[in-house]
Structure formats: C-alpha cells, structure tokens
XYZ file of C-alpha atoms in Angstrom:
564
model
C -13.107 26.566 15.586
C -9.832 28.643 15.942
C -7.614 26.320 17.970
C -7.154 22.681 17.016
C -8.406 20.838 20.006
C -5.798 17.730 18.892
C -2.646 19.878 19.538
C -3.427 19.492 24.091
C -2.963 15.870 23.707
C 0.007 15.420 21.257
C 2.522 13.011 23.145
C 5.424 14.756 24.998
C 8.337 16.292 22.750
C 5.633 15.996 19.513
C 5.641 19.664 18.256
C 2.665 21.195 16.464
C 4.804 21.938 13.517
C 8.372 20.654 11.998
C 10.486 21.110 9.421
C 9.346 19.075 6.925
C 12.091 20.487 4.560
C 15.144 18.876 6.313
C 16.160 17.105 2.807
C 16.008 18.722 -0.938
C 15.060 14.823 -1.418
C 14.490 10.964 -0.677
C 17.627 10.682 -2.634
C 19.732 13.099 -0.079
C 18.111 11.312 2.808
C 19.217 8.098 1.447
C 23.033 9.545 1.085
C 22.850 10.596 4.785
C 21.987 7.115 5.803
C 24.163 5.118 3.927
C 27.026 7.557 5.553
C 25.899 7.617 8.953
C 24.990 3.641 9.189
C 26.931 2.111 6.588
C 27.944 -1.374 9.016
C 24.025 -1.245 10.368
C 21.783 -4.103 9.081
C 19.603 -2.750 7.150
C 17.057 -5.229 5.427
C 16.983 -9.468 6.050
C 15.052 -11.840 3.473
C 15.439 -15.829 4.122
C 18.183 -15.498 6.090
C 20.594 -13.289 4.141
C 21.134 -10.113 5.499
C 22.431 -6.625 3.510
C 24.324 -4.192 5.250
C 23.689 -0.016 4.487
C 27.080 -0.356 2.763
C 26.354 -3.168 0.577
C 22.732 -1.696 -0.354
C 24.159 1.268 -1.146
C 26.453 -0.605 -3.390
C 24.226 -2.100 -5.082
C 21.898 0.525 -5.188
C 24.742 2.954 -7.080
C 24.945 0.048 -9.577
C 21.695 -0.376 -10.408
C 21.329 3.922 -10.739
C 24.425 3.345 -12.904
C 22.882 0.738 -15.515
C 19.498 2.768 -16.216
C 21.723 5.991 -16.678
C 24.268 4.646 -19.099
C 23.109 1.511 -19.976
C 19.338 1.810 -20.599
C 19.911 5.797 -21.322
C 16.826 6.774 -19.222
C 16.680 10.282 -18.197
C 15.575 12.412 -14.858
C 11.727 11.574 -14.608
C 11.252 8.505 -16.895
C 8.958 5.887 -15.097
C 10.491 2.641 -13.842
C 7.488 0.072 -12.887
C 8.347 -2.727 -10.289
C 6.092 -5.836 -9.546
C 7.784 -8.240 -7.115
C 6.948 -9.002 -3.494
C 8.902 -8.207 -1.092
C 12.564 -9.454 -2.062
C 16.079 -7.894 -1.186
C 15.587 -6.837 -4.856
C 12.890 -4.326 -4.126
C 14.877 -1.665 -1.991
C 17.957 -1.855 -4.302
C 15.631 -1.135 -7.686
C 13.586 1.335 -5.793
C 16.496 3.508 -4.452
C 18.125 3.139 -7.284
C 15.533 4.525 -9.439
C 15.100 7.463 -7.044
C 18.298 8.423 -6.576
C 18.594 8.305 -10.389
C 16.238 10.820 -10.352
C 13.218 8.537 -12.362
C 10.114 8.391 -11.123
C 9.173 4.691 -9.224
C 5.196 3.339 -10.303
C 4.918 0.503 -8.099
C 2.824 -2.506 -9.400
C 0.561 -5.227 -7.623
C 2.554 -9.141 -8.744
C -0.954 -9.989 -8.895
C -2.491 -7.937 -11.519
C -4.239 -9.243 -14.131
C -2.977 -8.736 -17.791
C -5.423 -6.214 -18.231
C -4.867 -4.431 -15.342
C -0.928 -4.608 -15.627
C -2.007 -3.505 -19.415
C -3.696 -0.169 -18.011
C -0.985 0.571 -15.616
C 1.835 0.997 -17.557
C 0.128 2.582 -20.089
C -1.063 5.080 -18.018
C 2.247 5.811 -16.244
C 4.651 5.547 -19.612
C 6.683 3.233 -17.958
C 9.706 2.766 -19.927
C 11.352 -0.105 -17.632
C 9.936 -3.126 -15.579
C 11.419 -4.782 -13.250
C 9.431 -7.637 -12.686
C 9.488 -11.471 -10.958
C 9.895 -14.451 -13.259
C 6.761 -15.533 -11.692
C 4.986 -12.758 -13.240
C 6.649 -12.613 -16.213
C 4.141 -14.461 -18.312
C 1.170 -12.116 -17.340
C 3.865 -9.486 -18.659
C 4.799 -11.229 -21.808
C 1.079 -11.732 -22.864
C 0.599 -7.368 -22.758
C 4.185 -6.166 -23.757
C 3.526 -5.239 -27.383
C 0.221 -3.326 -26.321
C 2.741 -0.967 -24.322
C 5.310 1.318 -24.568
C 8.017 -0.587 -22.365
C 11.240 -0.597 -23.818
C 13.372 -2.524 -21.575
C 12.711 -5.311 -19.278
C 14.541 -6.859 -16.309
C 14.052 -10.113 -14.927
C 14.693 -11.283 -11.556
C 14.474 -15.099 -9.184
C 13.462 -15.282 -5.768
C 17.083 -16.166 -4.321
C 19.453 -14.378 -6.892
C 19.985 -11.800 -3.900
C 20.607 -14.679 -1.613
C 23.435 -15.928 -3.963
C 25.393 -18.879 -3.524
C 24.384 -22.413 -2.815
C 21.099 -21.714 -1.596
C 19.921 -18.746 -3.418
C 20.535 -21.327 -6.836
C 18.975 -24.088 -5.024
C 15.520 -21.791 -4.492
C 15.714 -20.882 -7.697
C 16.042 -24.592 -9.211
C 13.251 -25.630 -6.907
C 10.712 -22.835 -7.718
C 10.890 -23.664 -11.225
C 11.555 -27.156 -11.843
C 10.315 -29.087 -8.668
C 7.327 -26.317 -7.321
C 6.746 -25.271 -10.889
C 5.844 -22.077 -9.290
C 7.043 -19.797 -12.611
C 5.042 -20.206 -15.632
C 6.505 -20.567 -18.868
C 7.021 -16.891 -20.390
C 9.335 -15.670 -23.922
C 10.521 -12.672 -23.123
C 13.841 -12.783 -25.402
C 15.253 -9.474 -25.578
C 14.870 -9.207 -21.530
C 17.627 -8.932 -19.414
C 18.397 -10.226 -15.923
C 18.931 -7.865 -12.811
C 21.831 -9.620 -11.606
C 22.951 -9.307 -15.420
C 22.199 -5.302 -14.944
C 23.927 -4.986 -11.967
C 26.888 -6.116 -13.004
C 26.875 -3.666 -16.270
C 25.819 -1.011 -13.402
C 29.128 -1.607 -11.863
C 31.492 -0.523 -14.616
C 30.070 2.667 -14.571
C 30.346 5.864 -11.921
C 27.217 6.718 -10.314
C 27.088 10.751 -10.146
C 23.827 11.518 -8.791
C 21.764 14.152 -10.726
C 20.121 17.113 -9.376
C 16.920 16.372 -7.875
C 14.560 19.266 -6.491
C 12.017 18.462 -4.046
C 9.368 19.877 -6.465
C 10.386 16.682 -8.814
C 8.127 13.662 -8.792
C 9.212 10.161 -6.886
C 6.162 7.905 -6.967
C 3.078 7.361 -9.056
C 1.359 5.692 -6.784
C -1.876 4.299 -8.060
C -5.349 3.832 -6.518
C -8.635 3.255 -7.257
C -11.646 5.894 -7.848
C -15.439 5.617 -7.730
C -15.555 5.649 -11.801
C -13.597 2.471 -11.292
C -10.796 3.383 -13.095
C -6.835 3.771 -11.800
C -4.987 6.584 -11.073
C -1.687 7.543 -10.349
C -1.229 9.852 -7.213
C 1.458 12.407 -8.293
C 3.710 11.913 -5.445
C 6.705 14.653 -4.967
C 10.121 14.239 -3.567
C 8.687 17.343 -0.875
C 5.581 15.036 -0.246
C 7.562 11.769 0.976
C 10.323 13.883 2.531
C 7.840 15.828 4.565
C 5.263 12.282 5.401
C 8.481 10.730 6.800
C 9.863 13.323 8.911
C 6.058 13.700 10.460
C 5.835 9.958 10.940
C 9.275 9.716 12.883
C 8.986 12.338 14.676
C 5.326 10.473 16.123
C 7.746 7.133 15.910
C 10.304 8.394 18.587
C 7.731 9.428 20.955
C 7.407 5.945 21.218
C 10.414 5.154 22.284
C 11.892 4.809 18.161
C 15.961 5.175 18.140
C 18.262 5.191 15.513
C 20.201 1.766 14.904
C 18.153 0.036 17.529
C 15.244 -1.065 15.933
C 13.989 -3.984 14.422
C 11.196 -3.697 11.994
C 8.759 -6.590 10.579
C 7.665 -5.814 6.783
C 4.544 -8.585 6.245
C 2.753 -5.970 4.431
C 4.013 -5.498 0.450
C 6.280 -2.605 -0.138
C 4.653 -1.922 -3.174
C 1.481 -0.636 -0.581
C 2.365 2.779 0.826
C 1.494 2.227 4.090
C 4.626 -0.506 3.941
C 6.584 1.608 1.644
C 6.746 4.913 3.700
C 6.309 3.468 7.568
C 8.350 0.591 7.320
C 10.716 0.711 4.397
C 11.928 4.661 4.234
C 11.263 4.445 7.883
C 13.538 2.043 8.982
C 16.075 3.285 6.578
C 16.168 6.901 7.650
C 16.226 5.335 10.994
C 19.472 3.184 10.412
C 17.664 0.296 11.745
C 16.732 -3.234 10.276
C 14.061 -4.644 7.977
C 13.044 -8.166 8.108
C 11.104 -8.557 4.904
C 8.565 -11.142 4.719
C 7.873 -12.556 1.355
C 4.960 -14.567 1.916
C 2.958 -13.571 4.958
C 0.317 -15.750 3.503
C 1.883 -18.688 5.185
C 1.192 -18.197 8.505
C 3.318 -20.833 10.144
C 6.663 -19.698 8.304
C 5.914 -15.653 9.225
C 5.334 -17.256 13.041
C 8.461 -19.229 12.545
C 10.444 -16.321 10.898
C 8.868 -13.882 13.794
C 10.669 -16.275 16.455
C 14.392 -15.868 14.948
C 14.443 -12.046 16.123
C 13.974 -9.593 18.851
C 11.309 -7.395 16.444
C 10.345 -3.725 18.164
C 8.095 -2.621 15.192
C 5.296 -4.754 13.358
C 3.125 -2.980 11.117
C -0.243 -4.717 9.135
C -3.541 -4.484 8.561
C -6.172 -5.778 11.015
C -6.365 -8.996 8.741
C -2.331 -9.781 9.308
C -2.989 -9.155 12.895
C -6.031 -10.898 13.751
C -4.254 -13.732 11.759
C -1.086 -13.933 14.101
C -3.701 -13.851 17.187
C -4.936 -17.295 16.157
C -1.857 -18.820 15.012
C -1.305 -21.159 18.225
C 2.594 -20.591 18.015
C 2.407 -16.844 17.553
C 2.192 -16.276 21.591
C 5.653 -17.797 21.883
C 7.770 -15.256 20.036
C 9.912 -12.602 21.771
C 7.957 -9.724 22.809
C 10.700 -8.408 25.253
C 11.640 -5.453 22.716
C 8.237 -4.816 20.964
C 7.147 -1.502 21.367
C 3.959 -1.044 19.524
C 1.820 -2.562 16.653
C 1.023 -0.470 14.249
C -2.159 -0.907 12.085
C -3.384 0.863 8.906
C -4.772 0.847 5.852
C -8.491 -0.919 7.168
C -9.950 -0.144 10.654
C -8.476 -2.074 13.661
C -11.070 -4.276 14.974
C -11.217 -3.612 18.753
C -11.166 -7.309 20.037
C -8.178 -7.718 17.574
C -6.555 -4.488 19.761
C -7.467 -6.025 22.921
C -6.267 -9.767 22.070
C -2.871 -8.242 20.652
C -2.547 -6.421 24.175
C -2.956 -9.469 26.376
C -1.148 -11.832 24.378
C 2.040 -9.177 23.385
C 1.738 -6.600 26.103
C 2.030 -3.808 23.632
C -0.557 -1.483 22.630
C -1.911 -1.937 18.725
C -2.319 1.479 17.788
C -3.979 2.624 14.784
C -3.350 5.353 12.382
C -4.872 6.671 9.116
C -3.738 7.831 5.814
C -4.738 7.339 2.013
C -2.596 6.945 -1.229
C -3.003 10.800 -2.466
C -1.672 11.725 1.665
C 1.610 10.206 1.109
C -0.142 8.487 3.146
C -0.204 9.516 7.184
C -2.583 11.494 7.914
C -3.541 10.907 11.952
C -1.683 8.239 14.183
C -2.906 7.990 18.162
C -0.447 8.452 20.881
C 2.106 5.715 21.499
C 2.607 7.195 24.956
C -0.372 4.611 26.303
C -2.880 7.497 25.573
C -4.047 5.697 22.055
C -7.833 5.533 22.379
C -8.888 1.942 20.809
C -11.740 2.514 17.710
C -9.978 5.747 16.761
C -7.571 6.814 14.227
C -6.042 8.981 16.703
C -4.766 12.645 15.844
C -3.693 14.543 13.337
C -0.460 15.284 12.866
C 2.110 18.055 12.761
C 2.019 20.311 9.946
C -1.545 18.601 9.211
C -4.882 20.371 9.696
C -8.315 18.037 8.943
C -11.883 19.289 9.239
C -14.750 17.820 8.528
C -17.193 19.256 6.029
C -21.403 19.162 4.983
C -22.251 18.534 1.748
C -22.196 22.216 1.386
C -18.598 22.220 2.491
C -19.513 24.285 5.884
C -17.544 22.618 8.587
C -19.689 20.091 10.968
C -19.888 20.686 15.132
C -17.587 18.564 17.106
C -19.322 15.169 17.326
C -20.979 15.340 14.100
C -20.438 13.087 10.883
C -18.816 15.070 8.062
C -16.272 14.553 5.296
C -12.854 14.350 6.748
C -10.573 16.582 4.756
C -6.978 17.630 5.026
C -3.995 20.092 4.394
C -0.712 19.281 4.678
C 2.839 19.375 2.902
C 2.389 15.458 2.585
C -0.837 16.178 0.533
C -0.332 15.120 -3.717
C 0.434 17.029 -6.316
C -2.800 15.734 -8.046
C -3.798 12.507 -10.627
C -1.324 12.321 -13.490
C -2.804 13.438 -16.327
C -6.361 13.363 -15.018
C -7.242 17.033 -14.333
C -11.270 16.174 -13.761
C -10.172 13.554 -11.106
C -7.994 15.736 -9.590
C -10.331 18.937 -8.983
C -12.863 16.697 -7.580
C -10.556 16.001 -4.962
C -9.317 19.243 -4.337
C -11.173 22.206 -3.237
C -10.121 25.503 -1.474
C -6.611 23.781 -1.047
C -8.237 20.716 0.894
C -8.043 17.130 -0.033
C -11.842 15.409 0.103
C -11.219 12.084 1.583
C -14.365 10.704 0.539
C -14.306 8.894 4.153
C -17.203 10.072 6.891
C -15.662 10.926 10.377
C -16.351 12.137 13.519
C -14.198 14.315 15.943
C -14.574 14.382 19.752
C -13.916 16.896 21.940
C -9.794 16.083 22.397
C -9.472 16.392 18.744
C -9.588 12.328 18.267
C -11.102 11.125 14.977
C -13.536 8.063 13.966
C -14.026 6.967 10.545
C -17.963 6.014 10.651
C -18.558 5.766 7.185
C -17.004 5.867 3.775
C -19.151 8.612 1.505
C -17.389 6.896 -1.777
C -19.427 3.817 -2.499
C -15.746 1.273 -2.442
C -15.425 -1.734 -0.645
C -12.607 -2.337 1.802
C -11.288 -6.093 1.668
C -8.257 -6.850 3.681
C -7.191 -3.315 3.586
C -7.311 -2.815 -0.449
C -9.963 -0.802 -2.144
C -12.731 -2.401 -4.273
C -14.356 -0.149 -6.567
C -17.783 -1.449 -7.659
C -17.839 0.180 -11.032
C -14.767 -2.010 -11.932
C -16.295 -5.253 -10.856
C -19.970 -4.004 -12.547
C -18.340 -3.645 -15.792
C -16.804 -7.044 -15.606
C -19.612 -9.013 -14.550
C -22.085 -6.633 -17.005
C -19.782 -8.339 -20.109
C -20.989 -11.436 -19.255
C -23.293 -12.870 -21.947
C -25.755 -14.097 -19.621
C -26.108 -10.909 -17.566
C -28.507 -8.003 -17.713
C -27.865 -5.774 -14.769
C -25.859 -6.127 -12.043
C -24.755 -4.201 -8.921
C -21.868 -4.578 -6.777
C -21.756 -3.999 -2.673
C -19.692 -4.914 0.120
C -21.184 -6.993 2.999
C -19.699 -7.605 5.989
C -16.796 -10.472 6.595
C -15.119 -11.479 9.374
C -11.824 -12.486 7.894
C -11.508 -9.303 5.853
C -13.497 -6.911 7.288
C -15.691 -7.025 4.051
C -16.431 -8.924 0.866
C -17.606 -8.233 -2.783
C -20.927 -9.441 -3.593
C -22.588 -9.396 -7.038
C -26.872 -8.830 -7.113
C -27.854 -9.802 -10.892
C -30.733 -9.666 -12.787
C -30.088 -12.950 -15.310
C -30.497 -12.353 -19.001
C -30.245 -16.139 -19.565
C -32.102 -18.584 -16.671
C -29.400 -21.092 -16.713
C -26.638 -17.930 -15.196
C -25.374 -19.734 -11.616
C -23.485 -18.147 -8.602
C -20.169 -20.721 -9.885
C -19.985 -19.374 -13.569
C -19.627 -15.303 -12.014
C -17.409 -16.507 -9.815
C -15.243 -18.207 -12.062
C -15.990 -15.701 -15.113
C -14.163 -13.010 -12.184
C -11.581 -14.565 -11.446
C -10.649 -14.929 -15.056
C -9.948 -11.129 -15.201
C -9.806 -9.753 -11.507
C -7.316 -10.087 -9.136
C -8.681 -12.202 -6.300
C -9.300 -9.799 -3.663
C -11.883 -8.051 -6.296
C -13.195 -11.136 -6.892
C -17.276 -12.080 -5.344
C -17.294 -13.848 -2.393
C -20.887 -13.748 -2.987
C -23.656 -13.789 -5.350
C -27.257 -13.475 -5.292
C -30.247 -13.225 -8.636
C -33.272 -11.054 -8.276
C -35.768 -9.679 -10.305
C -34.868 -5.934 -11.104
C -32.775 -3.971 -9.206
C -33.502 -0.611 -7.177
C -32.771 2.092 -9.511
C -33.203 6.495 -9.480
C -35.636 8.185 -11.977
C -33.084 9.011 -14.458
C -32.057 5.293 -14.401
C -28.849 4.824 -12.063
C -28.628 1.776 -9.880
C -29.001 2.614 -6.473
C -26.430 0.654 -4.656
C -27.206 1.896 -1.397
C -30.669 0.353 -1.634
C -29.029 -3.125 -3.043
C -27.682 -3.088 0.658
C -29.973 -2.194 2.400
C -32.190 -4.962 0.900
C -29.705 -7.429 1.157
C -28.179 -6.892 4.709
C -32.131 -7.471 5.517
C -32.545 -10.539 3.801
C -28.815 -12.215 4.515
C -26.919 -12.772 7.561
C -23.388 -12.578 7.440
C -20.737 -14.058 9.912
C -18.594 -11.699 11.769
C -16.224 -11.306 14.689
C-alpha cells in the first residue's frame, strides 16, 4: 500500500504534513498567547471570568513560588487533583512554564491508588482540593511529597461569593471531610509569596518532558505516558489545523469544558486548544448535575462542545437542553468511547450540527484520527488520520491486513510518547519497528476511513475510562470469601459498558451486595461491578489461566442486558 488512501479526502486547506515544530515548547506557545490576546477571555467558572492577562499573572506567580519558594528544579513532578476550577490552568501553566513536569491526578482516587501514583511519578508537590485532602492526608507519610498546597472551590472567585461557597461547602453541605494536614499551605497563600518574586522563565527544549500522563495496562497496573514538550506541541498544531477547517478562528470561539482537564482528551482539545486559539473556556465543574450544565449551557453563545458519548447522550434527554443557543455551534466533538450513532443522529436534529468523532489514546498525546468537519464526517467512524500521522493495521504476525480487514491499528507520528516512565518491559511491548500497538482492532475502507471493531486488550470501556480486569480481579480475589474470580465488561446503555464480577464462592454465604460494597471500599466507582454473578468453576487454559473471553461468551448467552 504505497499511497495513503486517507490523504484524497482530507478537508480543503488540511495539508498532508505541517510543521509540527512551530514552538521549542508549550511554555513558548503560552508566551505567544498571553501577548497576542492578553484582553481576550480566556477561561469562565461560576460566573467569574479571567482574562489572558490576568492568567498570565497569576500563572508567573505561581511559576515564581515553586522556583524560589518551594526550590523545585527543571523536571521535578508537580501532581494536581482538582476538577475543573479556575485553579487548574493557573497551576498547570505554571508548572510548565517553570519547566516541571505536570502528573495529573483523578479527585476520585482511592488512597491506594493516589498512594501508587505519586509514588510512581516522584511527585514532590500536590496541589490538591480540600475535598480530597483527607484521602491525601491518610497516604502522605507512605510518599515522598514534600510540599502540599491546598485550595477551596471559590478562592478564585474571590470576594463575597467566592467566601460564601466556601463557608457553605464546608459548614452547611459538609461536602469537605475533616483532614490534618498542618504543615500544608494554601494556593492563594502561594500565590501571593509567588508575587514578590520575578518570574524568568528557564530554558525548556522540546526534547524535555511536560506530562506524565497515566493510564491503565492489561497487567492492571498504572503507568505514566512520558509525554514531551515536542509531543503536545506537535498534537496541538495537528488538531488546530483539523479545528479551522471547521470554521475554528482565533478570539472567536467559545469552548464548553464538561469533560475533566485532568483527561487528555479535555486537556489538549479543549484547554491548550482554546488557549493557543485566544478564545474562551467555560469550565464546568460538575457536569454530573445535569440541570445546572443545561442551565450554565444557556448563559452563552458556545461554538465548541467536546464529551464523551455518555455527556452527550445525557444532554439529549435533558428536556431543557433543546432550548440553548445553537446559533454559533459549529460541531460536537466526541472522544475517548465510541459515539453511539442514534446519539449522532439525535444531536443533529435537535442542534443542527454534526457530532463528529475522533480517536486518540493517552501514549498519542492523544489525536490520532478526527473525521472531516466539512459535512463529509462518516457517522460509526473515527474518521482519518491525520497530518504527519501514518496508521496501519497489522496480523498477529505484524504483516499489514487488506483494506477491509480487522487488524491492530498502529501508528507513527511526532505526537507518539516517549515511552512508560521507568517501565522499559511496558514500553517495548508497545513499541515495535517505530510503531505504537494500540491494542484496539480496526478496520479501514477504501477512502482511508477507520472503525474500531474490537479492542484486542481484554479492558473495559465505562463512560469513556479504561477498566482493567486484572485490577478489579485482584481486589475482589482478596476477599476472604472468594476463590476465583474473573472480571468482563457487558454491555450498558448508560455507559456503553459495565464491570461485572463471575465468582466461584469459597464461603456459601458470599452475596452479590458484600462484592459490591467490599469494591467500592477500594475502587473508584467507575471500576466498581455493576454486576455480579456465582458459578461453579470458571473456564480456564491448560496451563491454568482464566479464560475471560469464554466468561463472556457464557455469560452474554445466559444474561440479557439493556441497551440503546
């Protein structure tokens, strides 16, 4: 196959390659905004709204206090878990520019899980929500962190009301738990240190790493993508140049974050995508509470609203969601799980706006394909790949597959990680001949479109997160009760799929309420079964492994599950 097929049906102006070099660094792209749109809106949360001027501001003060307050140097890890606040852009460019290296974390991690990923990243700093903070106090000693901030839901509000959410969240909602964390430090406390110091921003080459992005694997345990300067740089100069053949224009935009920043789908097309744009960001906190992100959605002319298939399906059925402003929307754009195609349709009749889906993973930086936002999007795809990115799908033997036949997707491209920090194994797995394994089964037809059909790694996909059953297995296999157990993911209509647990009982008195419960004790809910069954002995190979594939087969024959 010597010429891409994909390249004849690139939207107009799209090239087949770009320069995906354009800045050394996030940090230099961020000093280019902040010039070029410094009166621009550029992020809203409850109301208040922070120009490019005063983020960058605030961002210099913040780079200011880990340099000479903290005394962190170029490449130390700074861990944030918050949801999506004003705080979060000012901490994360502020760590970048500082030249540190940013390990986002999940606000709803367990202990345990929190535990393993800050040991694994050295993180030296957290920034983390007071509503957290207890889950953080109950770990600290088993870590290495050395300093810890502290921040409130409306301290970047300020004033009146940002005190009066704060009062209310802890003393009437109760909403923080009780947590000691003495020789902690507030961020509005740092950022006033930050400002009696000069920022001077230190070299940063593109070679240098921004993110440790982590992710799951099919041993179950976490990993932190290695993600470079080059590879962030080079993912968001692909994705806006896709963006403005849509119509995207600097300083006119309007985008919708529902999805958490601390996601890299959010973090990359929304957050350094509106910014390099010099448009605004309406962050939503709590898109949980569907009435209030319907009610929020109605205060503004939005043009961009990203989610999963989840957020938009739920939107379709909120009864007020039909009377928001749809005038300047341009597109919908859905990732990280597959877009349903009655969801794309629905969104189409009720917004008159295409819902176009795109793919990507945490080790891509993360775009991979997007489909045409030129009306030429074909619904059930992930569209095409694109510029400076070459996929091909490979055998089992790693000989590529004939257009129209299943095969592991694979990819090149500049926006492709450095590798798994400190996990060599993990990382050549991955890797071979200079292509990324995506562990994900796909078709390509004939115009160089792509289908994912199947997912060759044995995960579960709930709500657009990864569930790896080894993780859940060894949770439920601690039980005292259990013998065996295996872990699958059957079909769901509200989250495309759920966990379910198949047990063989050790003690006859084991129930479907006391797993469920015993999970939720030490797994973050969307891990958590939805479902659980008891049989006999489980399908297993001659040298002893459990043979999930067999579980579901069994089970999808014996059960009936509701979908949409």
């Amino acid at each position: 196959m010597n010429v891409a097929p994909w390249y004849a049906h690139y939207p107009k102006d799209v090239p087949q390659k770009i320069d995906s070099t354009e800045y050394e660094s996030l940090a230099e792209l961020l000093d280019v905004s902040f010039r070029k749109f410094g009166n621009n809106a550029a992020f809203e949360n409850m109301g208040k709204v922070m120009t490019f001027t005063d983020l960058k501001k605030a961002t210099n003060h913040f780079s200011a206090y880990l340099i000479h307050d903290l005394g962190l140097n170029k490449g130390d890890k700074v861990a944030i878990q918050m949801p999506n606040l004003l705080q979060y852009p000012i901490v994360l460019f502020g760590a970048l520019q500082a030249g540190m290296t940013v390990v986002n974390v999940n606000p709803l991690y367990t202990s345990s899980e929190l535990k393993h990923q800050i040991n694994d990243s050295e993180a030296k700093v957290i920034i983390v929500l007071a509503n957290f903070a207890s889950a953080l106090e109950s770990i600290l000693s088993e870590t290495k962190i050395k300093h810890v901030l502290i921040t409130q839901i409306g301290d970047m509000i300020g004033g009146v009301k940002g005190g009066l959410i704060n009062f209310a969240l802890k003393y009437i909602k109760k909403m923080i738990p009780p947590y000691n964390l003495p020789k902690s430090i507030s961020l509005t406390r740092a950022l006033k240190l930050g400002a009696n110091h000069v920022f001077v921003r230190p070299t940063i080459k593109s070679s240098d790493l921004a993110f440790l992005q982590y992710t799951g694997g099919t041993t179950g345990v976490s990993k932190g993508a290695m993600l470079s300067h080059a590879n962030l740089v080079a993912n968001l100069l692909q994705v806006n140049t896709w963006m403005k053949s849509g119509g995207v224009r600097e300083g006119t935009e309007v985008y919708i974050t529902a999805l958490p920043i601390y996601h890299i789908f959010a973090l990359v097309a929304n957050v350094l995508g509106s910014v390099s744009s010099g448009s605004q960001n309406i962050l939503i906190t709590n898109p949980r509470d569907m009435a209030g992100f319907v009610k929020e959605l109605k205060k503004h002319k939005f043009t961009i609203l990203s989610g999963v298939n989840t957020l938009f399906n739920g939107l379709l059925n909120h009864p007020e969601f039909k009377n928001c402003d749809f005038s300047k929307l341009r597109f919908g754009f859905g990732g990280g799980m597959a877009v349903q195609n009655s969801v794309a349709e629905k969104w189409l009749q009720i917004t008159g706006t295409p819902l176009v889906e795109g793919y990507g993973l945490t080790e891509t930086s993360p775009v991979l394909t997007i489909n045409p936002l030129d009306g030429r999007h074909k619904i059930g795809t992930i569209g095409l790949p694109i510029s400076n990115t070459e996929i091909k799908n490979f055998d089992d033997d790693f000989i590529e597959v004939a257009v129209g036949a299943p095969g592991e997707l694979c990819a090149k491209g500049p926006q492709v990680m450095k590798g798994y920090y400190n996990r060599s194994k993990e990382t050549d797995n991955v890797m071979r001949d200079g292509w990324f394994k995506t562990g994900d089964i796909a078709i390509m037809d004939d115009e160089g479109f792509f289908k994912i059909v199947d997912r060759k790694k044995e995960m579960i996909l709930v709500s657009g997160f990864n569930v790896y059953p080894n993780e859940i297995e060894n949770i439920i296999s601690s039980h005292p009760k259990v013998l065996e157990v295996g872990v699958i993911g059957v079909p769901d209509s509200k989250s495309t799929e759920a966990v379910k647990a198949v047990i063989v009982k050790k003690d006859e008195t084991l129930n479907e309420a006391e797993i469920i419960a015993y999970c939720k004790e030490k797994l973050t809910g969307y891990k958590c079964p939805r479902h659980v069954s008891f049989i006999s002995e489980l399908p297993k190979s001659n040298v002893g492994k459990i043979l999930r594939r067999i579980i579901k087969e069994n089970d999808l024959k014996s059960h009936t599950y509701a979908v949409s």
